[in-house]
Amino acid sequence: MRKVIVNEFVSLDGVSQAPGGADEDPSGGFGHGGWHMRYMEDELARRWAVGSIVEAGGFLLGRRTYEIFAAYWPHASEEEQVIAQPLNTKPKHVASTTRVDPLDWRNSTVLRGDVGEAVAALKADDGGDLHVIGSTELVRSLIEHDLVDEFRLMIDPVMLGGGKRIFREDGLLRPLRLVDCQTTSSGALLATYAPNA
Amino acid sequence: MTRIVVTEYISVDGVVEAPSGTEPFERVGWIDHFTRGPEGDRFKFDETMASDALLFGRRTYDGFAPVWPHVEGEFAERFNSLPKYVVSSTLKDPEWNNTTVLRGDVVEEVTRLKERHQGDIVVHGSPQLAQTLIEHDLVDELRLMVYPVIVGAGKRLFADTTSVKTLRLAETATFGDGVHVLIYRPVTG
C-alpha cells in the first residue's frame, strides 16, 4: 500500500498560504506571500524538504498548486535541478473540477471522479509513496476521507495573522502520533505526525 | 522582569477550547486521551510555582473559579493563593480568593499590571484575551503544550491580526505520549 504523505510549510498560527513567493496565491487579499523562504536558509530544513521530493513515487496536487508548479519547475535553474528533476519527471495526479487531460506539464493527469475514491485507488496501486505539497483544499479533503498516512509539517516561528489553513473548523476529532520532531537553526520545527488509529 | 506569559494546551490544528474538565463543549477532554508523563506534570507544577499572578478572560475564570478552591495539594494551594485578575465588564463580587476584576481597556489594564508585579503574570486558556494580548504585542512568552490530535472544532488560539509577528523558538521538549512543549518569545527591535 502506498502512503499518502502531506508536506506543508505552516506558520505557528496554522497558515499554509503562499509560502514560496509573493505571486504564488494572493487570493483573499493575502499580502505575506513568500513568508517561508527565510526559514529555508538552513541545511536541515533544505535536506528535509528535498528528501520528500526525492523519495516520492509520485505527487498529489491541487489545481492551484499544480498550476503554480507547472509554470515554474520546467524552467528551473541549474542549481534547482535536485528538486526540479524529480518534480518534472515523476507522475503528478491533479485534483481539479475544471481542468481536463491532457495537462501540459510532463507526466501529469487529472484525477477522475470523486477525489476520495480516486486517491484510494491510487494508494492500492504500486509506485512508491504519494506526496502532497501545499494544496490546502486537497489536503482538507484527504483528511476528511482519512487518506493521509503522514503529516510532515515545517512549522515556522511566525504568526501571519490570517490566510488559508489546512485544518478545517468542522472536522472530526482525530488522534495522532508524534513520529519525529527536529528543530532547525532558524527556529522552525520539522514535525512528523501519523494517524493513531 | 515582569512578563506576560500565555500558556496553553493546544491541538495540532490550533484548538484550545476545553482541553480537560467539564465545560459544555462536545469534544471536552481531548488532552485526556494522552499522558504528558512525570516531566509534563513537573513542567506545569514549576510553571505555577514560578507564577507571580494569574490573568484570566471571563470564561476561563468562570470555569476555574468554582473548581480550584476545592482542589487540594501543593499545586492547588499555590494556584488558589496567587493574585488573580479577570478581564470583565460585568463580573461583580468574584468569589475565588484574591481576585481583582479589570474593567477598563484591556491594553491599559495589562500595561498597569506589569508595573505592579515583579515576576510572571500567567494567562491560562482565555483565548479571546490571548488574542488581544498577541495583537497588541503584550505577550512576552508563549508556552504551547501541543497534544498530538486534530480536534476538528472549537475555539482556536490564533485569530486574525493586523500585522505579522515574528517569534523566536526559545525551548522545546517532548513529554509522555508525544506531547510537545514549545516556548516562543517575540523578536523585538
Coordinates of C-alpha atoms in Angstrom, one line a residue:
Chain A
M1 CA 0.0 0.0 0.0
R2 CA 1.4 3.4 -0.9
K3 CA 1.3 6.0 1.7
V4 CA -0.1 9.5 1.3
I5 CA 2.3 12.0 2.8
V6 CA 1.3 15.6 3.3
N7 CA 4.1 18.1 3.2
E8 CA 3.3 21.6 4.5
F9 CA 5.1 24.7 5.4
V10 CA 2.9 26.2 8.2
S11 CA 3.1 29.3 10.3
L12 CA 2.7 29.0 14.0
D13 CA -0.9 30.2 13.6
G14 CA -1.6 27.5 11.1
V15 CA -1.5 29.3 7.8
S16 CA -0.1 27.5 4.7
Q17 CA -0.9 30.0 2.0
A18 CA 1.7 31.1 -0.5
P19 CA 4.9 30.2 1.5
G20 CA 7.2 30.5 -1.5
G21 CA 6.5 33.8 -3.2
A22 CA 4.5 37.0 -3.4
D23 CA 2.6 36.0 -6.5
E24 CA 2.0 32.4 -5.5
D25 CA -1.5 32.8 -4.2
P26 CA -2.7 36.3 -3.2
S27 CA -6.3 35.2 -3.0
G28 CA -8.4 36.7 -0.2
G29 CA -6.0 39.7 -0.1
F30 CA -3.2 37.7 1.4
G31 CA -0.2 40.0 1.5
H32 CA 2.6 37.9 3.0
G33 CA 3.4 35.6 0.1
G34 CA 7.0 34.2 0.5
W35 CA 7.0 34.3 4.3
H36 CA 8.5 30.9 4.5
M37 CA 11.7 31.5 2.4
R38 CA 13.8 33.0 5.1
Y39 CA 13.4 29.8 7.2
M40 CA 14.8 27.6 4.4
E41 CA 18.2 29.2 5.0
D42 CA 19.1 26.1 7.0
E43 CA 20.8 22.9 5.9
L44 CA 18.5 20.6 7.9
A45 CA 15.4 22.3 6.5
R46 CA 16.7 22.0 3.0
R47 CA 17.5 18.3 3.3
W48 CA 14.1 17.7 4.9
A49 CA 12.2 19.4 2.0
V50 CA 14.4 17.9 -0.7
G51 CA 14.2 14.5 0.9
S52 CA 10.4 14.3 0.5
I53 CA 10.6 15.2 -3.2
V54 CA 13.4 12.8 -4.0
E55 CA 11.9 9.9 -2.2
A56 CA 8.3 10.4 -3.6
G57 CA 6.9 7.8 -6.0
G58 CA 4.5 10.5 -7.3
F59 CA 2.7 13.6 -6.3
L60 CA -0.8 14.6 -5.5
L61 CA -1.5 18.2 -6.2
G62 CA -4.5 20.5 -6.0
R63 CA -5.3 22.5 -9.1
R64 CA -3.8 25.8 -7.8
T65 CA -0.6 24.3 -6.6
Y66 CA -0.3 22.3 -9.9
E67 CA -0.6 25.5 -12.0
I68 CA 2.0 27.3 -9.9
F69 CA 4.4 24.4 -10.2
A70 CA 3.7 23.7 -13.9
A71 CA 4.6 27.3 -14.7
Y72 CA 7.8 27.2 -12.7
W73 CA 9.6 23.9 -12.4
P74 CA 10.0 23.1 -16.2
H75 CA 12.1 26.3 -16.4
A76 CA 14.0 25.9 -13.1
S77 CA 17.7 26.9 -12.8
E78 CA 20.6 24.5 -12.8
E79 CA 21.0 24.6 -9.0
E80 CA 17.3 23.8 -8.5
Q81 CA 17.5 20.6 -10.6
V82 CA 17.8 18.5 -7.4
I83 CA 14.1 19.4 -6.9
A84 CA 13.1 20.2 -10.4
Q85 CA 14.2 16.9 -11.9
P86 CA 12.0 14.6 -9.7
L87 CA 9.1 17.1 -9.9
N88 CA 9.3 17.3 -13.7
T89 CA 9.6 13.6 -14.3
K90 CA 7.6 11.7 -11.6
P91 CA 3.8 11.2 -12.0
K92 CA 1.6 14.0 -10.9
H93 CA -2.0 13.4 -10.0
V94 CA -4.1 16.6 -10.0
A95 CA -7.4 17.2 -8.2
S96 CA -9.4 19.6 -10.3
T97 CA -13.0 20.2 -11.2
T98 CA -12.1 22.5 -14.1
R99 CA -9.1 21.0 -15.8
V100 CA -9.1 18.0 -18.1
D101 CA -6.4 15.8 -19.7
P102 CA -4.1 16.3 -21.4
L103 CA -2.2 18.6 -19.0
D104 CA 0.8 20.3 -20.3
W105 CA 3.3 19.5 -17.5
R106 CA 5.0 16.3 -18.3
N107 CA 3.6 13.1 -16.7
S108 CA 0.5 14.9 -15.2
T109 CA -3.0 13.6 -15.2
V110 CA -6.3 14.8 -13.7
L111 CA -7.8 12.6 -11.0
R112 CA -11.1 11.3 -12.4
G113 CA -14.3 11.2 -10.4
D114 CA -14.6 11.5 -6.7
V115 CA -11.2 12.6 -5.2
G116 CA -11.5 10.2 -2.2
E117 CA -12.2 7.2 -4.4
A118 CA -9.5 8.2 -6.9
V119 CA -6.8 8.6 -4.3
A120 CA -7.9 5.3 -2.5
A121 CA -7.5 3.5 -5.9
L122 CA -4.0 5.1 -6.4
K123 CA -2.9 4.0 -2.9
A124 CA -3.8 0.4 -3.8
D125 CA -1.5 0.6 -6.9
D126 CA 2.3 0.2 -7.0
G127 CA 4.7 3.0 -7.4
G128 CA 6.0 4.4 -4.2
D129 CA 4.6 6.9 -1.7
L130 CA 2.4 9.8 -2.9
H131 CA 3.5 13.2 -1.6
V132 CA 1.2 16.1 -1.4
I133 CA 2.8 19.5 -1.4
G134 CA 0.9 22.6 -0.5
S135 CA -2.6 22.1 -2.0
T136 CA -4.6 23.2 1.1
E137 CA -8.0 22.4 -0.3
L138 CA -7.0 18.9 -1.4
V139 CA -5.4 18.3 2.0
R140 CA -8.7 19.1 3.7
S141 CA -10.4 16.6 1.5
L142 CA -7.8 13.9 2.1
I143 CA -8.1 14.4 5.9
E144 CA -11.8 14.1 5.7
H145 CA -11.6 10.8 3.8
D146 CA -8.9 9.5 6.3
L147 CA -6.5 9.1 3.4
V148 CA -3.5 10.8 5.0
D149 CA -0.8 8.4 6.4
E150 CA 1.7 11.1 7.5
F151 CA 1.8 14.8 8.0
R152 CA 5.2 16.4 7.6
L153 CA 4.9 19.9 8.9
M154 CA 7.6 22.5 8.9
I155 CA 6.2 25.0 11.5
D156 CA 7.9 28.4 11.2
P157 CA 8.2 30.7 14.2
V158 CA 5.9 33.4 12.9
M159 CA 2.3 34.4 13.2
L160 CA 0.9 35.6 9.9
G161 CA -2.4 36.7 11.3
G162 CA -4.7 35.1 8.7
G163 CA -4.7 33.1 5.4
K164 CA -5.6 29.6 4.2
R165 CA -5.3 26.7 6.6
I166 CA -5.1 23.0 6.1
F167 CA -7.3 22.1 9.1
R168 CA -11.0 22.7 8.8
E169 CA -13.1 24.1 11.6
D170 CA -15.8 21.5 11.2
G171 CA -13.9 18.2 11.0
L172 CA -13.9 15.1 13.2
L173 CA -11.6 14.6 16.2
R174 CA -8.6 12.6 15.1
P175 CA -5.9 11.3 17.5
L176 CA -2.4 11.4 16.0
R177 CA 1.0 10.1 17.0
L178 CA 4.1 12.3 17.1
V179 CA 6.6 10.2 15.0
D180 CA 9.5 12.6 14.8
C181 CA 10.5 16.2 15.6
Q182 CA 13.6 18.2 14.9
T183 CA 14.4 21.9 15.2
T184 CA 16.2 23.9 12.6
S185 CA 18.7 26.7 13.3
S186 CA 16.1 29.2 12.1
G187 CA 13.7 28.1 14.9
A188 CA 11.4 26.1 12.7
L189 CA 10.0 22.7 13.8
L190 CA 10.1 19.7 11.5
A191 CA 7.3 17.6 13.0
T192 CA 6.0 14.4 11.6
Y193 CA 2.6 13.1 12.7
A194 CA 0.7 9.9 11.7
P195 CA -2.9 9.0 12.4
N196 CA -3.2 6.9 15.6
A197 CA -5.8 4.5 14.6
Chain B
M1 CA 11.5 41.5 34.9
T2 CA 7.7 41.3 34.7
R3 CA 6.5 39.2 31.9
I4 CA 3.1 38.3 30.4
V5 CA 3.2 34.5 29.8
V6 CA 0.5 32.9 27.8
T7 CA 0.3 29.1 28.5
E8 CA -1.9 26.8 26.5
Y9 CA -2.9 23.3 25.9
I10 CA -3.3 23.3 22.1
S11 CA -4.0 20.7 19.4
V12 CA -2.2 20.3 16.1
D13 CA -5.0 22.2 14.5
G14 CA -4.7 25.1 16.9
V15 CA -7.8 24.4 19.1
V16 CA -7.5 25.4 22.8
E17 CA -11.2 25.0 23.9
A18 CA -12.0 22.8 26.9
P19 CA -8.8 20.5 26.8
S20 CA -9.9 18.9 30.1
G21 CA -12.7 19.5 32.6
T22 CA -16.4 19.7 32.4
E23 CA -17.1 22.7 30.1
P24 CA -20.1 22.4 27.8
F25 CA -18.0 21.6 24.7
E26 CA -18.9 18.5 22.8
R27 CA -15.2 17.5 22.5
V28 CA -14.2 18.4 26.0
G29 CA -11.3 16.5 27.4
W30 CA -9.2 16.0 24.3
I31 CA -6.0 16.0 26.3
D32 CA -7.3 13.2 28.5
H33 CA -6.6 10.7 25.7
F34 CA -2.9 11.2 26.3
T35 CA -0.4 11.3 29.1
R36 CA 2.2 14.0 29.4
G37 CA 4.3 11.9 31.8
P38 CA 6.0 13.0 35.0
E39 CA 8.1 15.6 33.2
G40 CA 5.0 17.1 31.8
D41 CA 3.5 17.3 35.3
R42 CA 6.7 18.8 36.6
F43 CA 6.6 21.4 33.8
K44 CA 3.1 22.6 34.8
F45 CA 4.0 22.4 38.5
D46 CA 7.1 24.6 38.1
E47 CA 5.1 27.0 36.0
T48 CA 2.6 27.7 38.7
M49 CA 5.2 27.8 41.5
A50 CA 7.1 30.4 39.4
S51 CA 4.0 32.5 38.7
D52 CA 3.5 35.9 40.4
A53 CA -0.1 36.4 39.4
L54 CA -2.7 34.8 37.1
L55 CA -4.7 36.7 34.5
F56 CA -7.9 35.3 33.0
G57 CA -10.6 36.0 30.5
R58 CA -14.1 35.8 31.8
R59 CA -15.0 32.4 30.5
T60 CA -11.9 30.6 31.7
Y61 CA -12.2 32.4 35.1
D62 CA -15.8 31.1 35.3
G63 CA -14.6 27.6 34.6
F64 CA -11.8 27.7 37.1
A65 CA -13.4 29.7 40.0
P66 CA -15.9 27.1 41.2
V67 CA -13.4 24.2 40.9
W68 CA -10.0 25.1 42.2
P69 CA -11.0 26.2 45.7
H70 CA -12.0 22.6 46.3
V71 CA -8.8 21.0 45.0
E72 CA -6.1 20.0 47.5
G73 CA -2.3 19.8 47.3
E74 CA 0.7 22.0 46.8
F75 CA -0.2 23.0 43.3
A76 CA -3.8 23.9 44.1
E77 CA -2.7 25.8 47.2
R78 CA -0.4 27.9 45.2
F79 CA -2.9 28.4 42.4
N80 CA -5.6 29.5 44.9
S81 CA -3.4 31.9 46.8
L82 CA -1.9 33.7 43.8
P83 CA -3.3 37.1 43.0
K84 CA -5.9 36.7 40.2
Y85 CA -7.1 39.2 37.7
V86 CA -10.0 38.7 35.4
V87 CA -10.9 40.9 32.5
S88 CA -14.7 41.5 32.6
S89 CA -17.0 44.5 32.3
T90 CA -19.9 42.7 34.1
L91 CA -18.4 40.4 36.8
K92 CA -19.2 41.6 40.3
D93 CA -18.1 40.2 43.7
P94 CA -15.8 37.4 42.4
E95 CA -15.8 34.6 44.9
W96 CA -12.4 33.0 44.2
N97 CA -9.9 34.1 46.7
N98 CA -7.7 37.1 45.8
T99 CA -9.4 38.1 42.6
T100 CA -9.5 41.6 41.1
V101 CA -11.8 42.4 38.2
L102 CA -10.2 44.5 35.5
R103 CA -13.0 46.6 33.9
G104 CA -11.1 49.1 31.9
D105 CA -9.4 48.9 28.5
V106 CA -7.5 45.6 28.4
V107 CA -4.3 47.0 27.0
E108 CA -4.1 49.8 29.6
E109 CA -5.1 47.5 32.4
V110 CA -2.5 44.9 31.5
T111 CA 0.2 47.6 31.0
R112 CA -0.5 48.8 34.5
L113 CA -0.5 45.2 35.9
K114 CA 3.0 44.8 34.5
E115 CA 4.1 47.7 36.6
R116 CA 2.5 46.3 39.8
H117 CA 4.2 42.8 39.6
Q118 CA 7.8 41.6 39.5
G119 CA 7.5 38.1 38.1
D120 CA 5.4 36.2 35.6
I121 CA 1.8 37.1 35.1
V122 CA 0.4 33.9 33.6
V123 CA -2.6 33.5 31.3
H124 CA -4.1 30.1 31.2
G125 CA -6.6 29.3 28.4
S126 CA -8.6 32.5 27.8
P127 CA -8.2 32.5 24.0
Q128 CA -10.1 35.8 23.4
L129 CA -7.8 37.6 25.9
A130 CA -4.7 35.9 24.5
Q131 CA -5.7 37.1 21.0
T132 CA -6.0 40.7 22.3
L133 CA -2.6 40.4 24.0
I134 CA -1.0 39.0 20.9
E135 CA -2.5 41.7 18.7
H136 CA -1.1 44.4 21.0
D137 CA 2.4 42.8 21.3
L138 CA 1.9 42.3 25.1
V139 CA 2.9 38.7 25.2
D140 CA 6.5 38.1 26.4
E141 CA 6.4 34.4 26.3
L142 CA 4.1 31.9 24.6
R143 CA 4.1 28.3 26.0
L144 CA 2.3 25.8 24.0
M145 CA 1.8 22.2 25.1
V146 CA 0.9 20.7 21.7
Y147 CA -1.1 17.5 22.0
P148 CA -1.0 15.0 19.1
V149 CA -4.6 15.4 18.0
I150 CA -6.7 17.1 15.4
V151 CA -9.7 18.3 17.4
G152 CA -11.5 19.5 14.3
A153 CA -13.8 22.0 16.0
G154 CA -13.7 24.6 18.8
K155 CA -12.1 27.8 19.7
R156 CA -8.6 28.4 18.3
L157 CA -5.8 30.3 19.9
F158 CA -4.8 32.3 16.9
A159 CA -7.1 34.7 15.2
D160 CA -6.5 37.4 12.5
T161 CA -4.0 40.1 13.5
T162 CA -3.2 43.3 11.8
S163 CA 0.5 42.5 11.3
V164 CA 2.9 39.7 11.0
K165 CA 4.5 38.7 14.4
T166 CA 8.0 37.2 14.2
L167 CA 8.9 34.9 17.0
R168 CA 12.0 33.1 18.3
L169 CA 11.8 29.4 19.4
A170 CA 13.4 29.5 22.8
E171 CA 12.9 26.0 24.0
T172 CA 11.4 22.7 23.0
A173 CA 10.8 19.4 24.8
T174 CA 8.7 16.3 24.2
F175 CA 6.9 14.6 27.0
G176 CA 4.9 11.4 27.5
D177 CA 2.7 10.4 24.5
G178 CA 4.3 12.8 22.0
V179 CA 3.2 15.9 23.9
H180 CA 5.3 18.7 22.6
V181 CA 6.3 21.8 24.6
L182 CA 7.2 24.8 22.6
I183 CA 8.3 28.1 24.1
Y184 CA 8.3 31.2 21.9
R185 CA 9.3 34.7 22.6
P186 CA 8.8 37.7 20.4
V187 CA 11.6 39.0 18.2
T188 CA 11.9 42.6 19.3
G189 CA 13.5 45.6 17.6

